[in-house]
JSON list of N, CA and C in Angstrom, two decimals:
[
{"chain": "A", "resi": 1, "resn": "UNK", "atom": "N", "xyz": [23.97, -57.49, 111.23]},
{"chain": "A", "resi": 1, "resn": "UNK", "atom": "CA", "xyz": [24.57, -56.34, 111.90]},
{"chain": "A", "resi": 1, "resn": "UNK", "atom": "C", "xyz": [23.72, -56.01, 113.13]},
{"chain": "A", "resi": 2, "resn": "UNK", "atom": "N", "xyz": [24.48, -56.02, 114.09]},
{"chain": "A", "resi": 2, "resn": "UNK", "atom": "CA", "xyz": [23.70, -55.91, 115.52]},
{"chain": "A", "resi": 2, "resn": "UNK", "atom": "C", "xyz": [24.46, -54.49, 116.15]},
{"chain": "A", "resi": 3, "resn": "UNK", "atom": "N", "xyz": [23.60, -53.28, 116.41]},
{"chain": "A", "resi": 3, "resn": "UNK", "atom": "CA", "xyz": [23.89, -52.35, 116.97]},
{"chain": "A", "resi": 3, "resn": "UNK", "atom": "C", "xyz": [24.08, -52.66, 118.78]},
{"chain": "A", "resi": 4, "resn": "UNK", "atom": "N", "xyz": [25.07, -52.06, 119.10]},
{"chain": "A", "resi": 4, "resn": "UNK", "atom": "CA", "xyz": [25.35, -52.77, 120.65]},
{"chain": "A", "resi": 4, "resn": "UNK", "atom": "C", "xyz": [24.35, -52.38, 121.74]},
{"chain": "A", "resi": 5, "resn": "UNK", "atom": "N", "xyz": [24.04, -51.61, 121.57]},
{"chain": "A", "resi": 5, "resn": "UNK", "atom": "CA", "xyz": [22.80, -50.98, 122.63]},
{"chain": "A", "resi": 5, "resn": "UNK", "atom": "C", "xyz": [21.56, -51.97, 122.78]},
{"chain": "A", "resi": 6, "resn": "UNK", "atom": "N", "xyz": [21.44, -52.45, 121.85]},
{"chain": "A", "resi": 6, "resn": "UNK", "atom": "CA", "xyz": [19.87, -54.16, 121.51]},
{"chain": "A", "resi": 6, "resn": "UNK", "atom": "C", "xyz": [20.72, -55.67, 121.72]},
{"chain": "A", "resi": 7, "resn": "UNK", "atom": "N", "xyz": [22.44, -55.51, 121.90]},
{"chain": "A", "resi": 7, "resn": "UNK", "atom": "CA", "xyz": [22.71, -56.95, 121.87]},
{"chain": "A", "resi": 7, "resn": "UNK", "atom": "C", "xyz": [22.23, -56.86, 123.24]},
{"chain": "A", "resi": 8, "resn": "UNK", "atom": "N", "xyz": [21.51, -58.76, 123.25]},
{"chain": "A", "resi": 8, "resn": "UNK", "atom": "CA", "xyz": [21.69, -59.04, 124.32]},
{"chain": "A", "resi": 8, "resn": "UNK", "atom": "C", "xyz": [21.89, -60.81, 123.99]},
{"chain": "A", "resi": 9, "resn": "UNK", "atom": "N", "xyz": [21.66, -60.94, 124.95]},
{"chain": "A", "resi": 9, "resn": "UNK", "atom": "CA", "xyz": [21.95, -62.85, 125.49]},
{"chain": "A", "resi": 9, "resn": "UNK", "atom": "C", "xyz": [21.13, -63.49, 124.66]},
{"chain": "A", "resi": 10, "resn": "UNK", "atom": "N", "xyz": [19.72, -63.18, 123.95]},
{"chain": "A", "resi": 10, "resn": "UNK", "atom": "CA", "xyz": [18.69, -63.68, 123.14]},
{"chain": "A", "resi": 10, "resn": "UNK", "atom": "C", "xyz": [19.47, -63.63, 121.70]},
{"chain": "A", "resi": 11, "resn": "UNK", "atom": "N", "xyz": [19.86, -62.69, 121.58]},
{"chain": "A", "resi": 11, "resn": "UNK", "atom": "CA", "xyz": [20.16, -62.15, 119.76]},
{"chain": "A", "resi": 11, "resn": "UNK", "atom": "C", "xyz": [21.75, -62.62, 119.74]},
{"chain": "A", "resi": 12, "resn": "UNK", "atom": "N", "xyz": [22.18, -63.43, 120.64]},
{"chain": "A", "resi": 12, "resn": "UNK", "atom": "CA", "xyz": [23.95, -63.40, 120.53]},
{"chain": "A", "resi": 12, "resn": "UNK", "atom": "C", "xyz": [23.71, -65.20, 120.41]},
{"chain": "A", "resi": 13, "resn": "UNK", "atom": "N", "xyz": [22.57, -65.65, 120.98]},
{"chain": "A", "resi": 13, "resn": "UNK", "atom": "CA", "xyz": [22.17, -67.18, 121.30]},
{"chain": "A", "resi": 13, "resn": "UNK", "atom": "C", "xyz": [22.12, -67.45, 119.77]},
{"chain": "A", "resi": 14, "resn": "UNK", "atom": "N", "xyz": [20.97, -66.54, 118.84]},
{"chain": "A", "resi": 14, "resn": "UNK", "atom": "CA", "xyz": [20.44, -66.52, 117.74]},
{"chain": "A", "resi": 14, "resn": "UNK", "atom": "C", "xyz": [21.41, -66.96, 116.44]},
{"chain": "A", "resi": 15, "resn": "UNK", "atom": "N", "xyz": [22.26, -65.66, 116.92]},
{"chain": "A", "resi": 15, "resn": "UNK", "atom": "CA", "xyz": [23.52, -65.89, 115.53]},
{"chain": "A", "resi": 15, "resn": "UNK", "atom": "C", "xyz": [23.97, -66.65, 116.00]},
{"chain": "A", "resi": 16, "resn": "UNK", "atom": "N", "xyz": [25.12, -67.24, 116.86]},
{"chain": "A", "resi": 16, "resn": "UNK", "atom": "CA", "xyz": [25.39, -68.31, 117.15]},
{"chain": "A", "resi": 16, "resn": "UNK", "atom": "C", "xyz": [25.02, -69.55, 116.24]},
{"chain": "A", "resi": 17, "resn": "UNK", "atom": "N", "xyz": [23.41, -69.78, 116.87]},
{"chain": "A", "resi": 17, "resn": "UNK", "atom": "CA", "xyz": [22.88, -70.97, 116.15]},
{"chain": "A", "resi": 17, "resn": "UNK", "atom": "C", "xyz": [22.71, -70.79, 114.36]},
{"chain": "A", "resi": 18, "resn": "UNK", "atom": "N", "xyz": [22.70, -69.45, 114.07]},
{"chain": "A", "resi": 18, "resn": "UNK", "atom": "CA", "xyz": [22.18, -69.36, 112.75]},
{"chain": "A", "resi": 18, "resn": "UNK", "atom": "C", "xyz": [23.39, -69.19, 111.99]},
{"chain": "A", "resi": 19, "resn": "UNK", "atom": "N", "xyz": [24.17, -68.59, 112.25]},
{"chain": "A", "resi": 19, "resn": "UNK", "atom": "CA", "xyz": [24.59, -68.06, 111.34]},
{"chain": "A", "resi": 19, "resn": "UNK", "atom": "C", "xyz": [26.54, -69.04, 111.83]},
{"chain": "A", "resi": 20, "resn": "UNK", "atom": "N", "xyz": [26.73, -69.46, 112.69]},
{"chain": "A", "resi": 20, "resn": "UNK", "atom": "CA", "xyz": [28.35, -70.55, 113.03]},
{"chain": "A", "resi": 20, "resn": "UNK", "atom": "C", "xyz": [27.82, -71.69, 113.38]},
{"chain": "A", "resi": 21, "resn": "UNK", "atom": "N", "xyz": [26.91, -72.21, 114.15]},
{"chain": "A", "resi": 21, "resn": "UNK", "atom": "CA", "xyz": [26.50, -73.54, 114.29]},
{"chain": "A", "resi": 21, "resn": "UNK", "atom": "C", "xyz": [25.84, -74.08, 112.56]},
{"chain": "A", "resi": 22, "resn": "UNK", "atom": "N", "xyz": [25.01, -73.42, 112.60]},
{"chain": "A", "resi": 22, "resn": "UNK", "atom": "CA", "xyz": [23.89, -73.73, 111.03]},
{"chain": "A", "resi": 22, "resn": "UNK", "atom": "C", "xyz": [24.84, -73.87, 109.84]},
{"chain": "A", "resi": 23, "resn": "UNK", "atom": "N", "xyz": [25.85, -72.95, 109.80]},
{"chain": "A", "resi": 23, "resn": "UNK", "atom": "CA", "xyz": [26.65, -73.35, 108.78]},
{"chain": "A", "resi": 23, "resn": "UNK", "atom": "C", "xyz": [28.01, -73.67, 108.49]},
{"chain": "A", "resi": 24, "resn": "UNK", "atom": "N", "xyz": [28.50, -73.95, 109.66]},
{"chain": "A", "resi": 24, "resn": "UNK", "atom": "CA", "xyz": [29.93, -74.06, 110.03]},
{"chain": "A", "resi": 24, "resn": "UNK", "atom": "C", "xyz": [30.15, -75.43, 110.74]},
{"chain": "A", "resi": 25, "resn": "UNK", "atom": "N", "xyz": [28.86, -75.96, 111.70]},
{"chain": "A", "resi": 25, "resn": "UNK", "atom": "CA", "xyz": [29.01, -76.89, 112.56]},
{"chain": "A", "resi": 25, "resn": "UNK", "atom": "C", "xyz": [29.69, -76.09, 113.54]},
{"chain": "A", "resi": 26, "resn": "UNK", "atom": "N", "xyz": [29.70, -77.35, 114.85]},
{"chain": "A", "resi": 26, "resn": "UNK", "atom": "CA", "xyz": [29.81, -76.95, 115.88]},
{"chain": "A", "resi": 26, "resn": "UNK", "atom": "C", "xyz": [31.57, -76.38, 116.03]},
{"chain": "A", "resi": 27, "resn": "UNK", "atom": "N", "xyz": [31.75, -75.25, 116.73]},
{"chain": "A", "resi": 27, "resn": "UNK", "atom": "CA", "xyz": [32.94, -75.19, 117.08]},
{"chain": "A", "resi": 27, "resn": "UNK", "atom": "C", "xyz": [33.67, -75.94, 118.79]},
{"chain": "A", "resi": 28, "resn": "UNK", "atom": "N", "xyz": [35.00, -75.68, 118.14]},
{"chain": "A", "resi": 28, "resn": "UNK", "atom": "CA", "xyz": [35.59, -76.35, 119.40]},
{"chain": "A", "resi": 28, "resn": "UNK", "atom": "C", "xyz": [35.60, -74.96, 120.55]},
{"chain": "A", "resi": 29, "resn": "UNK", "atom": "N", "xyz": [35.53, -74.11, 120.28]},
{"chain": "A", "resi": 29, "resn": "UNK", "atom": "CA", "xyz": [36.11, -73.27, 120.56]},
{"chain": "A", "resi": 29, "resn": "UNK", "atom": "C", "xyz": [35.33, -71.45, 120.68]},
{"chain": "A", "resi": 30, "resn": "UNK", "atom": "N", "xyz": [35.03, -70.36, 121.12]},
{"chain": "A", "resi": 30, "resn": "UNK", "atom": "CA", "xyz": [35.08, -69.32, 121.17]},
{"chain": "A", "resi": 30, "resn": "UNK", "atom": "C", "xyz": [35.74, -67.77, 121.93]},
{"chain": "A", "resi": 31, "resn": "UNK", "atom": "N", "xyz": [36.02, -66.99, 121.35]},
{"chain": "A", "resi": 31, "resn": "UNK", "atom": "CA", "xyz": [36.83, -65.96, 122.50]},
{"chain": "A", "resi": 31, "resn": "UNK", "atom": "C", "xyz": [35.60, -65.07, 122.52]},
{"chain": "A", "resi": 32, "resn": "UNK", "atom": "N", "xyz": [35.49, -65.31, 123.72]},
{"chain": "A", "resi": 32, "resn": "UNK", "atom": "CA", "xyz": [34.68, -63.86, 124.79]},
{"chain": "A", "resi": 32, "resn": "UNK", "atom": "C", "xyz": [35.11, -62.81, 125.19]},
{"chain": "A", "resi": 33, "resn": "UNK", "atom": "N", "xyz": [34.42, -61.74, 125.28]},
{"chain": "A", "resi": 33, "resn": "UNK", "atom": "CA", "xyz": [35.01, -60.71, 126.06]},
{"chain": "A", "resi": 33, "resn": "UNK", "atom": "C", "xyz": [34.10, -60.63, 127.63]},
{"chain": "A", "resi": 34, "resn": "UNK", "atom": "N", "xyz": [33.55, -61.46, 127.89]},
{"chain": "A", "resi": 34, "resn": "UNK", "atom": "CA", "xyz": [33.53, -61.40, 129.21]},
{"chain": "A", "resi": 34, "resn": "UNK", "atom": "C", "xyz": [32.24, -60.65, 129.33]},
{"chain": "A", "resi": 35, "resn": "UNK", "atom": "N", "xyz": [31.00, -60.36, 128.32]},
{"chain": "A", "resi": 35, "resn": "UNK", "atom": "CA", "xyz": [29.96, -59.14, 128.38]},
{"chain": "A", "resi": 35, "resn": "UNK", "atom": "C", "xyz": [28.81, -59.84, 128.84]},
{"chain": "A", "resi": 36, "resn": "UNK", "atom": "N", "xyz": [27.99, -59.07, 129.37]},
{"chain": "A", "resi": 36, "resn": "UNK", "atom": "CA", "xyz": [26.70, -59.49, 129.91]},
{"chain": "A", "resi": 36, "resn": "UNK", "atom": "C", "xyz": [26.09, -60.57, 128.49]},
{"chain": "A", "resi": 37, "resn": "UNK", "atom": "N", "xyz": [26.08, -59.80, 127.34]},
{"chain": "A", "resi": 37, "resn": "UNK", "atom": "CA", "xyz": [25.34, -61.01, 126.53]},
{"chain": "A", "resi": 37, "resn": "UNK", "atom": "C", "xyz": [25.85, -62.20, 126.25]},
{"chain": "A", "resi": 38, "resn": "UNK", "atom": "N", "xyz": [27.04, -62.54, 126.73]},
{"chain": "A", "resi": 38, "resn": "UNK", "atom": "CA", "xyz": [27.34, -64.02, 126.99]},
{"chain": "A", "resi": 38, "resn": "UNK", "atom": "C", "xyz": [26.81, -64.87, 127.88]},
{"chain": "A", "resi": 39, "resn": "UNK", "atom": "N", "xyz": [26.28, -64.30, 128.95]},
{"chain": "A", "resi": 39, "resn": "UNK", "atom": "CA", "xyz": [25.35, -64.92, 129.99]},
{"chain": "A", "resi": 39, "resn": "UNK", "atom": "C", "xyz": [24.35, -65.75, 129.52]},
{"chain": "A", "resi": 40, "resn": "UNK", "atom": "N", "xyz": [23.80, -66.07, 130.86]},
{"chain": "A", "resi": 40, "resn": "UNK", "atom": "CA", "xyz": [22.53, -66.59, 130.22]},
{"chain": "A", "resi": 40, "resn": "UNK", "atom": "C", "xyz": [21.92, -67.53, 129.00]},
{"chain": "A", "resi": 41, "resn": "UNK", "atom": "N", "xyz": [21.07, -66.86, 128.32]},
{"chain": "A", "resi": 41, "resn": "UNK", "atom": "CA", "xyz": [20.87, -68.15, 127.14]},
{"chain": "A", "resi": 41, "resn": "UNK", "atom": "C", "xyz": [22.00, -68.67, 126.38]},
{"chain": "A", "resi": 42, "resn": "UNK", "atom": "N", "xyz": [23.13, -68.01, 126.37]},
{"chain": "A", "resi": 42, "resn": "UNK", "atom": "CA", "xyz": [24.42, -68.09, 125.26]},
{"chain": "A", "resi": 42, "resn": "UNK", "atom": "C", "xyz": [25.01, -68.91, 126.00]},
{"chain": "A", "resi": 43, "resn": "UNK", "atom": "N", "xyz": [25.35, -69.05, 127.68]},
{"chain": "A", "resi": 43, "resn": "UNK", "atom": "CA", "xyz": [26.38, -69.36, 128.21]},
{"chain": "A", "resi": 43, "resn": "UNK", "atom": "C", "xyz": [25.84, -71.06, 128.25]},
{"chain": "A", "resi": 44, "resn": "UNK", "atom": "N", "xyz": [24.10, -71.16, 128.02]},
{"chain": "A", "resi": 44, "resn": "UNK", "atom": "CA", "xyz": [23.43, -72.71, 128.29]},
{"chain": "A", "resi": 44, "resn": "UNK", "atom": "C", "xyz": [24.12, -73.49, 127.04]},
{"chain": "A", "resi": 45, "resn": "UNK", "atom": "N", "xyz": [23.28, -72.16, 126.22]},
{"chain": "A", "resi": 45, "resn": "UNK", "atom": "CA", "xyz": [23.95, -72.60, 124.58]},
{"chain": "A", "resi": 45, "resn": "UNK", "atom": "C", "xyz": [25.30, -73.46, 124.61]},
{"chain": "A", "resi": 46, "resn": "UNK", "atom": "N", "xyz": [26.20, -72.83, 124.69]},
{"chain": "A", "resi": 46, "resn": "UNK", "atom": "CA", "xyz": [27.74, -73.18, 124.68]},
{"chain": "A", "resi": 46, "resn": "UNK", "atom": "C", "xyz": [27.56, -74.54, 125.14]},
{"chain": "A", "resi": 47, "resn": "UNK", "atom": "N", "xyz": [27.01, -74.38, 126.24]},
{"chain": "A", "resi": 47, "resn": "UNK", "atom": "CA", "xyz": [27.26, -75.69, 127.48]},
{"chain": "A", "resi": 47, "resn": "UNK", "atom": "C", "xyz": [26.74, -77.02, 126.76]},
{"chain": "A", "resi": 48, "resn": "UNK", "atom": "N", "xyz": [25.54, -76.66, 126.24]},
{"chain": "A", "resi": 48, "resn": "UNK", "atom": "CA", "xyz": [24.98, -77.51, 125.51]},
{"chain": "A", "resi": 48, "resn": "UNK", "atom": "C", "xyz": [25.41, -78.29, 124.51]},
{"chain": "A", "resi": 49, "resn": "UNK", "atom": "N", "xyz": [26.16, -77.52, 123.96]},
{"chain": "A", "resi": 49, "resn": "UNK", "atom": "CA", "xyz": [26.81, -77.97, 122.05]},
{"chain": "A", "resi": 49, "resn": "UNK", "atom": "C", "xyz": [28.26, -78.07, 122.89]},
{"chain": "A", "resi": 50, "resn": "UNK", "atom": "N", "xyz": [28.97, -77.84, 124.17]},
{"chain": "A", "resi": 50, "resn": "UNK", "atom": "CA", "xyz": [30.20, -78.52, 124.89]},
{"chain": "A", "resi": 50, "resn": "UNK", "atom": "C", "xyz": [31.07, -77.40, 124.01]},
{"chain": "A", "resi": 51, "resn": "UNK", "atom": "N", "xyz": [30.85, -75.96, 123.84]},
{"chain": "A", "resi": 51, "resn": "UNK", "atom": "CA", "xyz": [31.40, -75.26, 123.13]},
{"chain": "A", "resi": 51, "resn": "UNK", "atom": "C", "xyz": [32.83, -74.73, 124.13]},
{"chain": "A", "resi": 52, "resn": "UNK", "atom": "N", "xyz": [34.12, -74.87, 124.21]},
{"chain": "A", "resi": 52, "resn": "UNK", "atom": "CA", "xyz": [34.42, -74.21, 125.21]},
{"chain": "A", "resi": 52, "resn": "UNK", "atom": "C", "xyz": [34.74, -72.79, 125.08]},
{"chain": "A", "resi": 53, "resn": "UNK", "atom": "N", "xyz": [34.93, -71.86, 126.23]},
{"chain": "A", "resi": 53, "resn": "UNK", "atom": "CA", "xyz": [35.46, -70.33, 125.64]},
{"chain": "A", "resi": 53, "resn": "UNK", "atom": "C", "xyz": [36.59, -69.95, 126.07]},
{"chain": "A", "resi": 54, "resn": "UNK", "atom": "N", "xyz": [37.03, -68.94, 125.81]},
{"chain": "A", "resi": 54, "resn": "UNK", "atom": "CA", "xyz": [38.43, -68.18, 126.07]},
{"chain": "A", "resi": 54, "resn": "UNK", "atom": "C", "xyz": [38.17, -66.88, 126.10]},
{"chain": "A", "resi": 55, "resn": "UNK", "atom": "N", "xyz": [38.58, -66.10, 126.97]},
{"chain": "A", "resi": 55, "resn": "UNK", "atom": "CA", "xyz": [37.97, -64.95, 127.50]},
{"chain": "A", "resi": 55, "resn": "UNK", "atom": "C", "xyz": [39.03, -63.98, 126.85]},
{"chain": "A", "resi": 56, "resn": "UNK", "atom": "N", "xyz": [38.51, -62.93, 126.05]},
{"chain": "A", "resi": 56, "resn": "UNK", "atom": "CA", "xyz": [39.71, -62.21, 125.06]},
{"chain": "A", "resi": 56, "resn": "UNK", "atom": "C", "xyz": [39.63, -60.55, 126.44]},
{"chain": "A", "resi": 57, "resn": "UNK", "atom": "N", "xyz": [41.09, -60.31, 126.20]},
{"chain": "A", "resi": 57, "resn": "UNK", "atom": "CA", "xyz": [41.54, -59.54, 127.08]},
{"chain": "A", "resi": 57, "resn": "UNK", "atom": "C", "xyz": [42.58, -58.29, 126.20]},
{"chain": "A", "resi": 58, "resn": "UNK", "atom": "N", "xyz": [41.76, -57.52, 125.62]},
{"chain": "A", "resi": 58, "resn": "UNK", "atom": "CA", "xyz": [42.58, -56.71, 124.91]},
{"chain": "A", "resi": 58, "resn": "UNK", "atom": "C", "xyz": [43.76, -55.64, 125.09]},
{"chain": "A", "resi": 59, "resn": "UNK", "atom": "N", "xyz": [43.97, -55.26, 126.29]},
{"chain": "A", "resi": 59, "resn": "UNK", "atom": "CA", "xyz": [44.85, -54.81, 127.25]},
{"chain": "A", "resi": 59, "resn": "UNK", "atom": "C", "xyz": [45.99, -55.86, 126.73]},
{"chain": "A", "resi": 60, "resn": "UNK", "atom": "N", "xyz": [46.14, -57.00, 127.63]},
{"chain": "A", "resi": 60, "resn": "UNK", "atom": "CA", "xyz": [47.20, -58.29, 127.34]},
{"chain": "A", "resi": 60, "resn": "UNK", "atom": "C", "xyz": [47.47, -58.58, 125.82]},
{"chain": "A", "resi": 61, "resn": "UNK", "atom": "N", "xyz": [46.76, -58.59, 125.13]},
{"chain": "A", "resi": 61, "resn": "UNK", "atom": "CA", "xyz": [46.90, -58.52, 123.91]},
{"chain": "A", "resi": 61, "resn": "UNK", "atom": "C", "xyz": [48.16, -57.61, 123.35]},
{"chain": "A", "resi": 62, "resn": "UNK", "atom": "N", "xyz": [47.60, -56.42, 123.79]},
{"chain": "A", "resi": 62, "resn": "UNK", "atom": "CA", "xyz": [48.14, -55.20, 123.46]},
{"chain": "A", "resi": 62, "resn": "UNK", "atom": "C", "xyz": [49.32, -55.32, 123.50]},
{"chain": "A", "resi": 63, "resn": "UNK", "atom": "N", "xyz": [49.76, -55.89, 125.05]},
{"chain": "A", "resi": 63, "resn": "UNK", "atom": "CA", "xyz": [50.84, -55.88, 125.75]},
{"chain": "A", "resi": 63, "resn": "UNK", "atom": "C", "xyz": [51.89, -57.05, 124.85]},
{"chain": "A", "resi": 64, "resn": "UNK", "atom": "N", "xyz": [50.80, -57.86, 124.28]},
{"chain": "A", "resi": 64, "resn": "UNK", "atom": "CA", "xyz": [52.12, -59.00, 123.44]},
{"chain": "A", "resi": 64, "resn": "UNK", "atom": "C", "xyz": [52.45, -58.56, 121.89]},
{"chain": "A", "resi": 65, "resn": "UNK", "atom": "N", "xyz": [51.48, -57.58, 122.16]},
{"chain": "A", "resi": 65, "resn": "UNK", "atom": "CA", "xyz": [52.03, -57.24, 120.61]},
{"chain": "A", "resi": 65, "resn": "UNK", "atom": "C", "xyz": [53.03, -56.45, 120.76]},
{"chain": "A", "resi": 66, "resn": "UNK", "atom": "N", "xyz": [53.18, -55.36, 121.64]},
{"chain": "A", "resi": 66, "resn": "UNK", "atom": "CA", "xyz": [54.33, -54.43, 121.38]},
{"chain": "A", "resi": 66, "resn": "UNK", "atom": "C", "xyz": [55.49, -55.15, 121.73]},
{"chain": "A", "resi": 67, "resn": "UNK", "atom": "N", "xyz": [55.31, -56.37, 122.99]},
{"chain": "A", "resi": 67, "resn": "UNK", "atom": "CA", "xyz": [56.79, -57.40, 123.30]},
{"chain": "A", "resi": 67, "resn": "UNK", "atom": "C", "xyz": [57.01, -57.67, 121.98]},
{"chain": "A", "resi": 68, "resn": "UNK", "atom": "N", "xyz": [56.06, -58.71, 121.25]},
{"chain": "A", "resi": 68, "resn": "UNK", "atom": "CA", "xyz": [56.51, -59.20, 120.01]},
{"chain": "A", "resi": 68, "resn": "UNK", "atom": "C", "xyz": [57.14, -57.93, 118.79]},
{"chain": "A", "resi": 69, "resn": "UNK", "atom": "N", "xyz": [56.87, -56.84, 118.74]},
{"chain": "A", "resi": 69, "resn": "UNK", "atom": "CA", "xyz": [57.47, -55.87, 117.90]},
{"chain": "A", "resi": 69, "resn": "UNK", "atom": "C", "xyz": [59.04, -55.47, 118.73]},
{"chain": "A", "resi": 70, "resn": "UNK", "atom": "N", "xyz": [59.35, -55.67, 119.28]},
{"chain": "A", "resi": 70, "resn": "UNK", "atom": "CA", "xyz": [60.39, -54.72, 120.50]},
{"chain": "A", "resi": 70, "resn": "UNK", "atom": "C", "xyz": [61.34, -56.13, 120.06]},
{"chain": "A", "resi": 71, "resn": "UNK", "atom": "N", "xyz": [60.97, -57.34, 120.04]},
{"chain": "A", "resi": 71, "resn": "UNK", "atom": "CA", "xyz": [61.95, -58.63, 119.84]},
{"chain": "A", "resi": 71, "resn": "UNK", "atom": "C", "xyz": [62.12, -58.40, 118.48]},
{"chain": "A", "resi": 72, "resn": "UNK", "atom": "N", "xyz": [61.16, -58.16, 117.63]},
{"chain": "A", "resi": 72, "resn": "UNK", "atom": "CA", "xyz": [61.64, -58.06, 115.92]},
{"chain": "A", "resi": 72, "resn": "UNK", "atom": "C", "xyz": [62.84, -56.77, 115.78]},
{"chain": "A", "resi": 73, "resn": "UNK", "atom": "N", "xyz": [63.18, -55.89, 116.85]},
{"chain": "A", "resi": 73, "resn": "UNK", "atom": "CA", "xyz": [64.03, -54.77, 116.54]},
{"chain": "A", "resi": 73, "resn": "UNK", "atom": "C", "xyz": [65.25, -55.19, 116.55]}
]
């Protein structure tokens, strides 16, 4: 449990490696939100293990969920 005010690029690198690489293997894949602690050591990280990302956009999200509810009517 990481309080947001202490995440940074060091402690986001950390879990990463410890806790989805260490026991999951490598992914194909992650969604970002685009935050400073993706920078930096995380963003080498990724690059390194050829992780690619997808930048999560919760607005747009939003927006497909209510399309997708409005088509179920």
């Amino acid at each position: 449990h990481f309080e947001l005010s202490v995440l940074n690029s060091k402690k986001v690198t950390e879990f990463i490696q410890t806790n989805i690489i260490c026991r999951y293997g490598v992914p194909h894949e992650i969604i970002l939100d685009n935050g400073l602690h993706f920078k930096g050591e995380t963003k080498k990280l990724l690059w390194q293990f050829n992780i690619n990302t997808t930048n999560h956009h919760p607005t747009v999200l939003k927006q497909m969920e209510q399309l997708r509810l409005q088509t179920e009517m």
